[in-house]
Amino acid sequence: MEYPPELISTLRSASRLAVLTGAGVSQESGLRTFRDAQAGLWSQYRPEDLATPEAFQRDPRLVWDWYAMRREKVNAAEPNPGHFALVALEQRIPHFTLITQNVDGLHQKAGSLAVIELHGNITRVKCSLCGLAAGSWQDNGVQVPSCGCCAGLLRPDVVWFGEQLPRAELEQAVAAARSCQVFFSVGTSGVVHPAAALAHAAKNNAAVVVEVNAEATPLTPRVDYALHGKSGEILPGLVRAVWGE
Ligand code: OAD
């Protein structure tokens, strides 16, 4: 891919860069994106119908099993060149902030040091009543495992539809979007707020906004550079174009 020379020179001189990633950055690690069709017995369900407090209330075992299946896939997944290119950016840009909507922990697995997880992390489990983190649990395959402290049902430590995002992480992400010189939106359809508002906050603060995504999104008309294709190819190519290796 040819990269716009002005983008290359902007990145060479940038000292404050913020990146928002979505499920697309993990697609080349073999993980389905959030709006990809589901497979096998899960194909009859839409993620939006499972990732909710109401679904867990109605059928905790179904929701628990869906996350257990996804946790297994996440634990078996490896970071891809897109994740590693973001590690390279973190090493080269003085003030680099990585904000992710993903719950798969692949940025940390790739070596990213400072990751803001807006939607939690699927490998973490907590009590649905008292919020206590659970490091381990017994699963007899019938009842959903319960908290060792208050007997509440355990649940994945992820943000469900209708739930509040973690306040500190959201404030950090907004601050980074408002103060960066360059903002990247990578592998996200840009339809879920408040994450989707971050690129607009950056734009409103005169940042250069770059979209790296397999297809156009509602954000595309507002970006300065729309690099459409696979993030696992575009990001490493951009790092090479800017820093030569
Ligand atoms: P989506 O599935 O909505 O969007 C993924 C985007 O990645 C799509 O626009 C794809 O075109 C693009 N894509 C797919 N493969 C790609 C690749 N190899 N390289 C680059 N782009 C690629 O997932 P998200 O935008 O992450 O939140 O969804 C945002 C949030 O919606 C999720 O975090 C989830 C859901 O609400 C919660 O569960 C709280």
mmCIF file of C-alpha atoms and ligand atoms in Angstrom:
data_model
loop_
_atom_site.group_PDB
_atom_site.id
_atom_site.type_symbol
_atom_site.label_atom_id
_atom_site.label_comp_id
_atom_site.label_asym_id
_atom_site.label_seq_id
_atom_site.Cartn_x
_atom_site.Cartn_y
_atom_site.Cartn_z
ATOM 1 C CA MET A 1 0.000 0.000 0.000
ATOM 2 C CA GLU A 2 1.168 3.548 -0.757
ATOM 3 C CA TYR A 3 0.985 5.787 2.321
ATOM 4 C CA PRO A 4 0.274 9.525 1.894
ATOM 5 C CA PRO A 5 3.599 11.418 2.329
ATOM 6 C CA GLU A 6 1.907 14.038 4.522
ATOM 7 C CA LEU A 7 0.734 11.279 6.891
ATOM 8 C CA ILE A 8 4.253 9.857 7.047
ATOM 9 C CA SER A 9 5.751 13.257 7.903
ATOM 10 C CA THR A 10 2.986 13.962 10.437
ATOM 11 C CA LEU A 11 3.746 10.687 12.241
ATOM 12 C CA ARG A 12 7.487 11.324 12.111
ATOM 13 C CA SER A 13 7.026 14.586 14.022
ATOM 14 C CA ALA A 14 4.099 13.556 16.274
ATOM 15 C CA SER A 15 4.628 13.306 20.012
ATOM 16 C CA ARG A 16 1.019 12.623 21.123
ATOM 17 C CA LEU A 17 -0.832 9.742 19.464
ATOM 18 C CA ALA A 18 -4.073 8.041 20.563
ATOM 19 C CA VAL A 19 -5.390 4.803 19.064
ATOM 20 C CA LEU A 20 -8.841 3.245 19.451
ATOM 21 C CA THR A 21 -9.126 -0.398 18.426
ATOM 22 C CA GLY A 22 -12.117 -2.658 17.844
ATOM 23 C CA ALA A 23 -12.710 -6.305 17.010
ATOM 24 C CA GLY A 24 -11.256 -5.890 13.502
ATOM 25 C CA VAL A 25 -7.713 -5.695 14.892
ATOM 26 C CA SER A 26 -8.129 -9.232 16.294
ATOM 27 C CA GLN A 27 -9.813 -10.687 13.207
ATOM 28 C CA GLU A 28 -6.472 -11.830 11.743
ATOM 29 C CA SER A 29 -5.807 -13.622 15.027
ATOM 30 C CA GLY A 30 -8.791 -15.827 14.184
ATOM 31 C CA LEU A 31 -11.307 -14.159 16.505
ATOM 32 C CA ARG A 32 -14.740 -13.285 15.132
ATOM 33 C CA THR A 33 -15.556 -9.600 15.080
ATOM 34 C CA PHE A 34 -18.509 -8.516 17.142
ATOM 35 C CA ARG A 35 -20.874 -8.285 14.182
ATOM 36 C CA ASP A 36 -19.555 -11.338 12.324
ATOM 37 C CA ALA A 37 -22.093 -14.110 12.054
ATOM 38 C CA GLN A 38 -21.665 -16.624 14.859
ATOM 39 C CA ALA A 39 -20.820 -20.268 14.211
ATOM 40 C CA GLY A 40 -22.230 -23.646 15.153
ATOM 41 C CA LEU A 41 -24.833 -23.833 17.883
ATOM 42 C CA TRP A 42 -24.276 -20.151 18.659
ATOM 43 C CA SER A 43 -25.389 -19.125 15.159
ATOM 44 C CA GLN A 44 -28.976 -18.958 16.414
ATOM 45 C CA TYR A 45 -28.043 -16.124 18.788
ATOM 46 C CA ARG A 46 -27.002 -12.519 18.134
ATOM 47 C CA PRO A 47 -24.205 -11.252 20.410
ATOM 48 C CA GLU A 48 -26.383 -8.253 21.202
ATOM 49 C CA ASP A 49 -28.949 -10.682 22.682
ATOM 50 C CA LEU A 50 -26.417 -12.497 24.867
ATOM 51 C CA ALA A 51 -24.196 -9.644 26.089
ATOM 52 C CA THR A 52 -26.863 -8.101 28.337
ATOM 53 C CA PRO A 53 -27.753 -8.201 32.055
ATOM 54 C CA GLU A 54 -31.296 -9.269 31.065
ATOM 55 C CA ALA A 55 -29.979 -12.304 29.134
ATOM 56 C CA PHE A 56 -27.863 -13.300 32.143
ATOM 57 C CA GLN A 57 -30.851 -12.854 34.459
ATOM 58 C CA ARG A 58 -33.042 -14.931 32.144
ATOM 59 C CA ASP A 59 -30.593 -17.742 31.385
ATOM 60 C CA PRO A 60 -27.299 -17.417 33.278
ATOM 61 C CA ARG A 61 -26.042 -20.801 32.083
ATOM 62 C CA LEU A 62 -26.495 -19.885 28.390
ATOM 63 C CA VAL A 63 -24.629 -16.588 28.807
ATOM 64 C CA TRP A 64 -21.940 -18.204 30.988
ATOM 65 C CA ASP A 65 -21.388 -20.952 28.365
ATOM 66 C CA TRP A 66 -21.177 -18.392 25.519
ATOM 67 C CA TYR A 67 -18.431 -16.524 27.345
ATOM 68 C CA ALA A 68 -16.678 -19.767 28.344
ATOM 69 C CA MET A 69 -16.548 -20.729 24.631
ATOM 70 C CA ARG A 70 -15.215 -17.274 23.697
ATOM 71 C CA ARG A 71 -12.686 -17.329 26.583
ATOM 72 C CA GLU A 72 -11.299 -20.609 25.259
ATOM 73 C CA LYS A 73 -10.871 -19.098 21.782
ATOM 74 C CA VAL A 74 -9.258 -15.966 23.228
ATOM 75 C CA ASN A 75 -6.825 -17.995 25.351
ATOM 76 C CA ALA A 76 -5.803 -19.959 22.230
ATOM 77 C CA ALA A 77 -5.435 -16.818 20.055
ATOM 78 C CA GLU A 78 -2.115 -15.141 19.330
ATOM 79 C CA PRO A 79 -1.527 -11.460 18.546
ATOM 80 C CA ASN A 80 -1.140 -10.656 14.834
ATOM 81 C CA PRO A 81 1.178 -8.171 13.054
ATOM 82 C CA GLY A 82 -1.370 -5.404 13.634
ATOM 83 C CA HIS A 83 -1.059 -5.817 17.415
ATOM 84 C CA PHE A 84 2.739 -5.844 17.170
ATOM 85 C CA ALA A 85 2.758 -2.711 14.999
ATOM 86 C CA LEU A 86 0.866 -0.915 17.787
ATOM 87 C CA VAL A 87 3.585 -2.044 20.225
ATOM 88 C CA ALA A 88 6.147 -0.498 17.853
ATOM 89 C CA LEU A 89 4.168 2.762 17.791
ATOM 90 C CA GLU A 90 4.066 2.812 21.610
ATOM 91 C CA GLN A 91 7.860 2.473 21.630
ATOM 92 C CA ARG A 92 8.387 5.312 19.145
ATOM 93 C CA ILE A 93 5.810 7.953 20.136
ATOM 94 C CA PRO A 94 6.514 9.790 23.426
ATOM 95 C CA HIS A 95 2.879 10.126 24.537
ATOM 96 C CA PHE A 96 1.052 7.086 23.143
ATOM 97 C CA THR A 97 -2.383 5.980 24.392
ATOM 98 C CA LEU A 98 -3.969 2.685 23.320
ATOM 99 C CA ILE A 99 -7.708 2.498 23.952
ATOM 100 C CA THR A 100 -9.487 -0.741 23.109
ATOM 101 C CA GLN A 101 -13.095 -1.908 22.924
ATOM 102 C CA ASN A 102 -11.813 -5.469 22.722
ATOM 103 C CA VAL A 103 -12.031 -7.840 25.656
ATOM 104 C CA ASP A 104 -9.503 -10.379 24.340
ATOM 105 C CA GLY A 105 -6.323 -9.072 26.004
ATOM 106 C CA LEU A 106 -4.319 -9.521 22.777
ATOM 107 C CA HIS A 107 -2.769 -6.056 22.977
ATOM 108 C CA GLN A 108 -1.231 -6.964 26.354
ATOM 109 C CA LYS A 109 -0.214 -10.400 24.992
ATOM 110 C CA ALA A 110 1.605 -8.603 22.134
ATOM 111 C CA GLY A 111 3.516 -6.410 24.609
ATOM 112 C CA SER A 112 1.502 -3.171 24.704
ATOM 113 C CA LEU A 113 2.211 -1.726 28.130
ATOM 114 C CA ALA A 114 -0.515 0.880 28.706
ATOM 115 C CA VAL A 115 -3.880 -0.436 27.471
ATOM 116 C CA ILE A 116 -7.174 1.230 28.376
ATOM 117 C CA GLU A 117 -9.858 -1.499 28.285
ATOM 118 C CA LEU A 118 -13.131 0.366 27.808
ATOM 119 C CA HIS A 119 -15.257 -2.798 27.710
ATOM 120 C CA GLY A 120 -13.423 -4.972 30.249
ATOM 121 C CA ASN A 121 -11.646 -8.266 29.689
ATOM 122 C CA ILE A 122 -13.216 -11.660 29.002
ATOM 123 C CA THR A 123 -10.448 -13.543 30.812
ATOM 124 C CA ARG A 124 -11.413 -11.809 34.073
ATOM 125 C CA VAL A 125 -14.420 -13.148 36.033
ATOM 126 C CA LYS A 126 -16.227 -11.385 38.889
ATOM 127 C CA CYS A 127 -19.234 -11.841 41.156
ATOM 128 C CA SER A 128 -22.457 -10.452 39.636
ATOM 129 C CA LEU A 129 -23.575 -9.324 43.107
ATOM 130 C CA CYS A 130 -20.598 -8.082 45.133
ATOM 131 C CA GLY A 131 -18.203 -7.532 42.224
ATOM 132 C CA LEU A 132 -15.400 -9.541 43.855
ATOM 133 C CA ALA A 133 -12.881 -10.827 41.309
ATOM 134 C CA ALA A 134 -12.723 -14.631 41.023
ATOM 135 C CA GLY A 135 -9.295 -16.087 40.205
ATOM 136 C CA SER A 136 -10.616 -19.633 39.901
ATOM 137 C CA TRP A 137 -13.952 -21.456 40.071
ATOM 138 C CA GLN A 138 -15.488 -24.929 39.928
ATOM 139 C CA ASP A 139 -17.865 -25.467 37.020
ATOM 140 C CA ASN A 140 -20.014 -28.607 37.336
ATOM 141 C CA GLY A 141 -21.647 -27.814 34.002
ATOM 142 C CA VAL A 142 -25.061 -27.333 35.591
ATOM 143 C CA GLN A 143 -25.169 -24.320 37.935
ATOM 144 C CA VAL A 144 -23.191 -21.247 36.991
ATOM 145 C CA PRO A 145 -20.246 -21.060 39.429
ATOM 146 C CA SER A 146 -20.889 -18.810 42.410
ATOM 147 C CA CYS A 147 -18.872 -16.291 44.371
ATOM 148 C CA GLY A 148 -16.734 -17.617 47.225
ATOM 149 C CA CYS A 149 -17.773 -14.663 49.338
ATOM 150 C CA CYS A 150 -21.493 -13.932 48.865
ATOM 151 C CA ALA A 151 -22.766 -16.886 46.777
ATOM 152 C CA GLY A 152 -23.725 -14.529 43.942
ATOM 153 C CA LEU A 153 -23.383 -15.962 40.413
ATOM 154 C CA LEU A 154 -20.048 -15.360 38.677
ATOM 155 C CA ARG A 155 -20.012 -13.436 35.373
ATOM 156 C CA PRO A 156 -17.387 -12.250 32.891
ATOM 157 C CA ASP A 157 -15.793 -8.890 33.785
ATOM 158 C CA VAL A 158 -16.964 -7.248 30.548
ATOM 159 C CA VAL A 159 -19.316 -4.335 29.897
ATOM 160 C CA TRP A 160 -22.726 -5.562 28.721
ATOM 161 C CA PHE A 161 -25.162 -3.563 26.620
ATOM 162 C CA GLY A 162 -26.903 -1.054 28.819
ATOM 163 C CA GLU A 163 -24.136 -1.089 31.433
ATOM 164 C CA GLN A 164 -21.869 1.836 32.295
ATOM 165 C CA LEU A 165 -18.301 1.831 31.030
ATOM 166 C CA PRO A 166 -15.612 1.953 33.744
ATOM 167 C CA ARG A 167 -15.421 5.649 34.666
ATOM 168 C CA ALA A 168 -11.657 6.013 35.091
ATOM 169 C CA GLU A 169 -10.915 4.291 31.773
ATOM 170 C CA LEU A 170 -13.486 6.393 29.922
ATOM 171 C CA GLU A 171 -12.136 9.639 31.396
ATOM 172 C CA GLN A 172 -8.576 8.637 30.445
ATOM 173 C CA ALA A 173 -9.707 7.795 26.903
ATOM 174 C CA VAL A 174 -11.561 11.109 26.467
ATOM 175 C CA ALA A 175 -8.584 13.060 27.799
ATOM 176 C CA ALA A 176 -6.259 11.290 25.350
ATOM 177 C CA ALA A 177 -8.643 11.897 22.418
ATOM 178 C CA ARG A 178 -8.877 15.587 23.319
ATOM 179 C CA SER A 179 -5.120 16.141 23.619
ATOM 180 C CA CYS A 180 -3.621 13.981 20.880
ATOM 181 C CA GLN A 181 -2.136 15.335 17.652
ATOM 182 C CA VAL A 182 -3.014 12.169 15.727
ATOM 183 C CA PHE A 183 -5.916 9.763 16.396
ATOM 184 C CA PHE A 184 -6.200 6.299 14.835
ATOM 185 C CA SER A 185 -9.495 4.385 14.656
ATOM 186 C CA VAL A 186 -8.543 0.776 13.915
ATOM 187 C CA GLY A 187 -10.827 -2.204 13.201
ATOM 188 C CA THR A 188 -14.046 -0.757 14.541
ATOM 189 C CA SER A 189 -17.406 -0.150 12.899
ATOM 190 C CA GLY A 190 -17.644 3.020 14.960
ATOM 191 C CA VAL A 191 -21.299 2.509 15.858
ATOM 192 C CA VAL A 192 -21.127 1.869 19.610
ATOM 193 C CA HIS A 193 -20.969 4.894 21.886
ATOM 194 C CA PRO A 194 -19.297 6.315 23.844
ATOM 195 C CA ALA A 195 -16.236 4.709 22.197
ATOM 196 C CA ALA A 196 -17.393 5.889 18.763
ATOM 197 C CA ALA A 197 -17.399 9.511 19.977
ATOM 198 C CA LEU A 198 -13.647 9.508 20.703
ATOM 199 C CA ALA A 199 -12.625 10.073 17.076
ATOM 200 C CA HIS A 200 -15.028 13.026 16.868
ATOM 201 C CA ALA A 201 -13.583 14.466 20.091
ATOM 202 C CA ALA A 202 -10.107 14.221 18.540
ATOM 203 C CA LYS A 203 -11.312 15.820 15.295
ATOM 204 C CA ASN A 204 -12.964 18.645 17.226
ATOM 205 C CA ASN A 205 -9.620 19.269 18.846
ATOM 206 C CA ALA A 206 -7.829 19.621 15.510
ATOM 207 C CA ALA A 207 -6.148 16.216 15.617
ATOM 208 C CA VAL A 208 -5.345 14.420 12.379
ATOM 209 C CA VAL A 209 -7.726 11.418 12.282
ATOM 210 C CA VAL A 210 -6.779 8.192 10.501
ATOM 211 C CA GLU A 211 -9.128 5.255 9.937
ATOM 212 C CA VAL A 212 -7.649 1.783 9.406
ATOM 213 C CA ASN A 213 -10.538 -0.569 8.678
ATOM 214 C CA ALA A 214 -11.567 -3.320 6.258
ATOM 215 C CA GLU A 215 -14.482 -1.203 5.020
ATOM 216 C CA ALA A 216 -15.971 2.282 5.205
ATOM 217 C CA THR A 217 -17.794 3.227 8.402
ATOM 218 C CA PRO A 218 -19.934 6.187 9.562
ATOM 219 C CA LEU A 219 -16.639 7.788 10.638
ATOM 220 C CA THR A 220 -15.039 7.617 7.171
ATOM 221 C CA PRO A 221 -16.439 10.931 5.871
ATOM 222 C CA ARG A 222 -14.861 12.774 8.817
ATOM 223 C CA VAL A 223 -11.344 11.296 8.749
ATOM 224 C CA ASP A 224 -8.271 12.895 7.220
ATOM 225 C CA TYR A 225 -6.923 9.551 5.967
ATOM 226 C CA ALA A 226 -9.018 6.436 5.281
ATOM 227 C CA LEU A 227 -6.698 3.427 4.904
ATOM 228 C CA HIS A 228 -9.045 0.582 4.016
ATOM 229 C CA GLY A 229 -7.783 -2.971 4.199
ATOM 230 C CA LYS A 230 -6.461 -5.384 6.805
ATOM 231 C CA SER A 231 -4.975 -3.768 9.922
ATOM 232 C CA GLY A 232 -2.476 -6.633 10.152
ATOM 233 C CA GLU A 233 -1.033 -5.424 6.823
ATOM 234 C CA ILE A 234 -1.654 -1.663 6.898
ATOM 235 C CA LEU A 235 -0.226 -0.940 10.381
ATOM 236 C CA PRO A 236 3.109 -2.783 9.938
ATOM 237 C CA GLY A 237 3.473 -1.179 6.508
ATOM 238 C CA LEU A 238 2.886 2.256 7.996
ATOM 239 C CA VAL A 239 5.484 1.705 10.743
ATOM 240 C CA ARG A 240 8.004 0.645 8.059
ATOM 241 C CA ALA A 241 7.128 3.653 5.881
ATOM 242 C CA VAL A 242 7.621 6.077 8.782
ATOM 243 C CA TRP A 243 10.550 4.552 10.674
ATOM 244 C CA GLY A 244 12.112 2.413 7.998
ATOM 245 C CA GLU A 245 12.004 -0.984 9.724
HETATM 246 P P1 OAD B 1 -17.569 -4.685 14.879
HETATM 247 O O1 OAD B 1 -17.720 -6.129 14.554
HETATM 248 O O2 OAD B 1 -18.795 -3.825 15.019
HETATM 249 O O3 OAD B 1 -16.652 -3.977 13.774
HETATM 250 C C1 OAD B 1 -15.440 -4.559 13.393
HETATM 251 C C2 OAD B 1 -14.902 -3.736 12.236
HETATM 252 O O4 OAD B 1 -13.640 -4.292 11.886
HETATM 253 C C3 OAD B 1 -15.782 -3.816 10.999
HETATM 254 O O5 OAD B 1 -15.994 -2.511 10.498
HETATM 255 C C4 OAD B 1 -14.961 -4.658 10.012
HETATM 256 O O6 OAD B 1 -15.109 -4.199 8.682
HETATM 257 C C5 OAD B 1 -13.567 -4.388 10.486
HETATM 258 N N1 OAD B 1 -12.602 -5.468 10.205
HETATM 259 C C6 OAD B 1 -12.825 -6.788 10.131
HETATM 260 N N2 OAD B 1 -11.666 -7.446 9.882
HETATM 261 C C7 OAD B 1 -10.695 -6.493 9.817
HETATM 262 C C8 OAD B 1 -9.292 -6.521 9.594
HETATM 263 N N3 OAD B 1 -8.627 -7.685 9.396
HETATM 264 N N4 OAD B 1 -8.613 -5.346 9.589
HETATM 265 C C9 OAD B 1 -9.257 -4.166 9.781
HETATM 266 N N5 OAD B 1 -10.596 -4.068 9.997
HETATM 267 C C10 OAD B 1 -11.290 -5.231 10.021
HETATM 268 O O7 OAD B 1 -16.706 -4.626 16.205
HETATM 269 P P2 OAD B 1 -16.457 -3.345 17.097
HETATM 270 O O8 OAD B 1 -16.496 -2.090 16.290
HETATM 271 O O9 OAD B 1 -15.245 -3.619 17.888
HETATM 272 O O10 OAD B 1 -19.077 -3.835 22.911
HETATM 273 O O11 OAD B 1 -17.709 -3.358 18.080
HETATM 274 C C11 OAD B 1 -17.703 -2.362 19.083
HETATM 275 C C12 OAD B 1 -18.435 -2.889 20.253
HETATM 276 O O12 OAD B 1 -19.726 -3.332 19.843
HETATM 277 C C13 OAD B 1 -17.834 -4.115 20.905
HETATM 278 O O13 OAD B 1 -16.761 -3.800 21.748
HETATM 279 C C14 OAD B 1 -19.019 -4.591 21.719
HETATM 280 C C15 OAD B 1 -20.200 -4.215 20.854
HETATM 281 O O14 OAD B 1 -21.125 -3.456 21.569
HETATM 282 C C16 OAD B 1 -19.545 -4.516 24.017
HETATM 283 O O15 OAD B 1 -19.729 -5.710 23.980
HETATM 284 C C17 OAD B 1 -19.775 -3.664 25.178
#
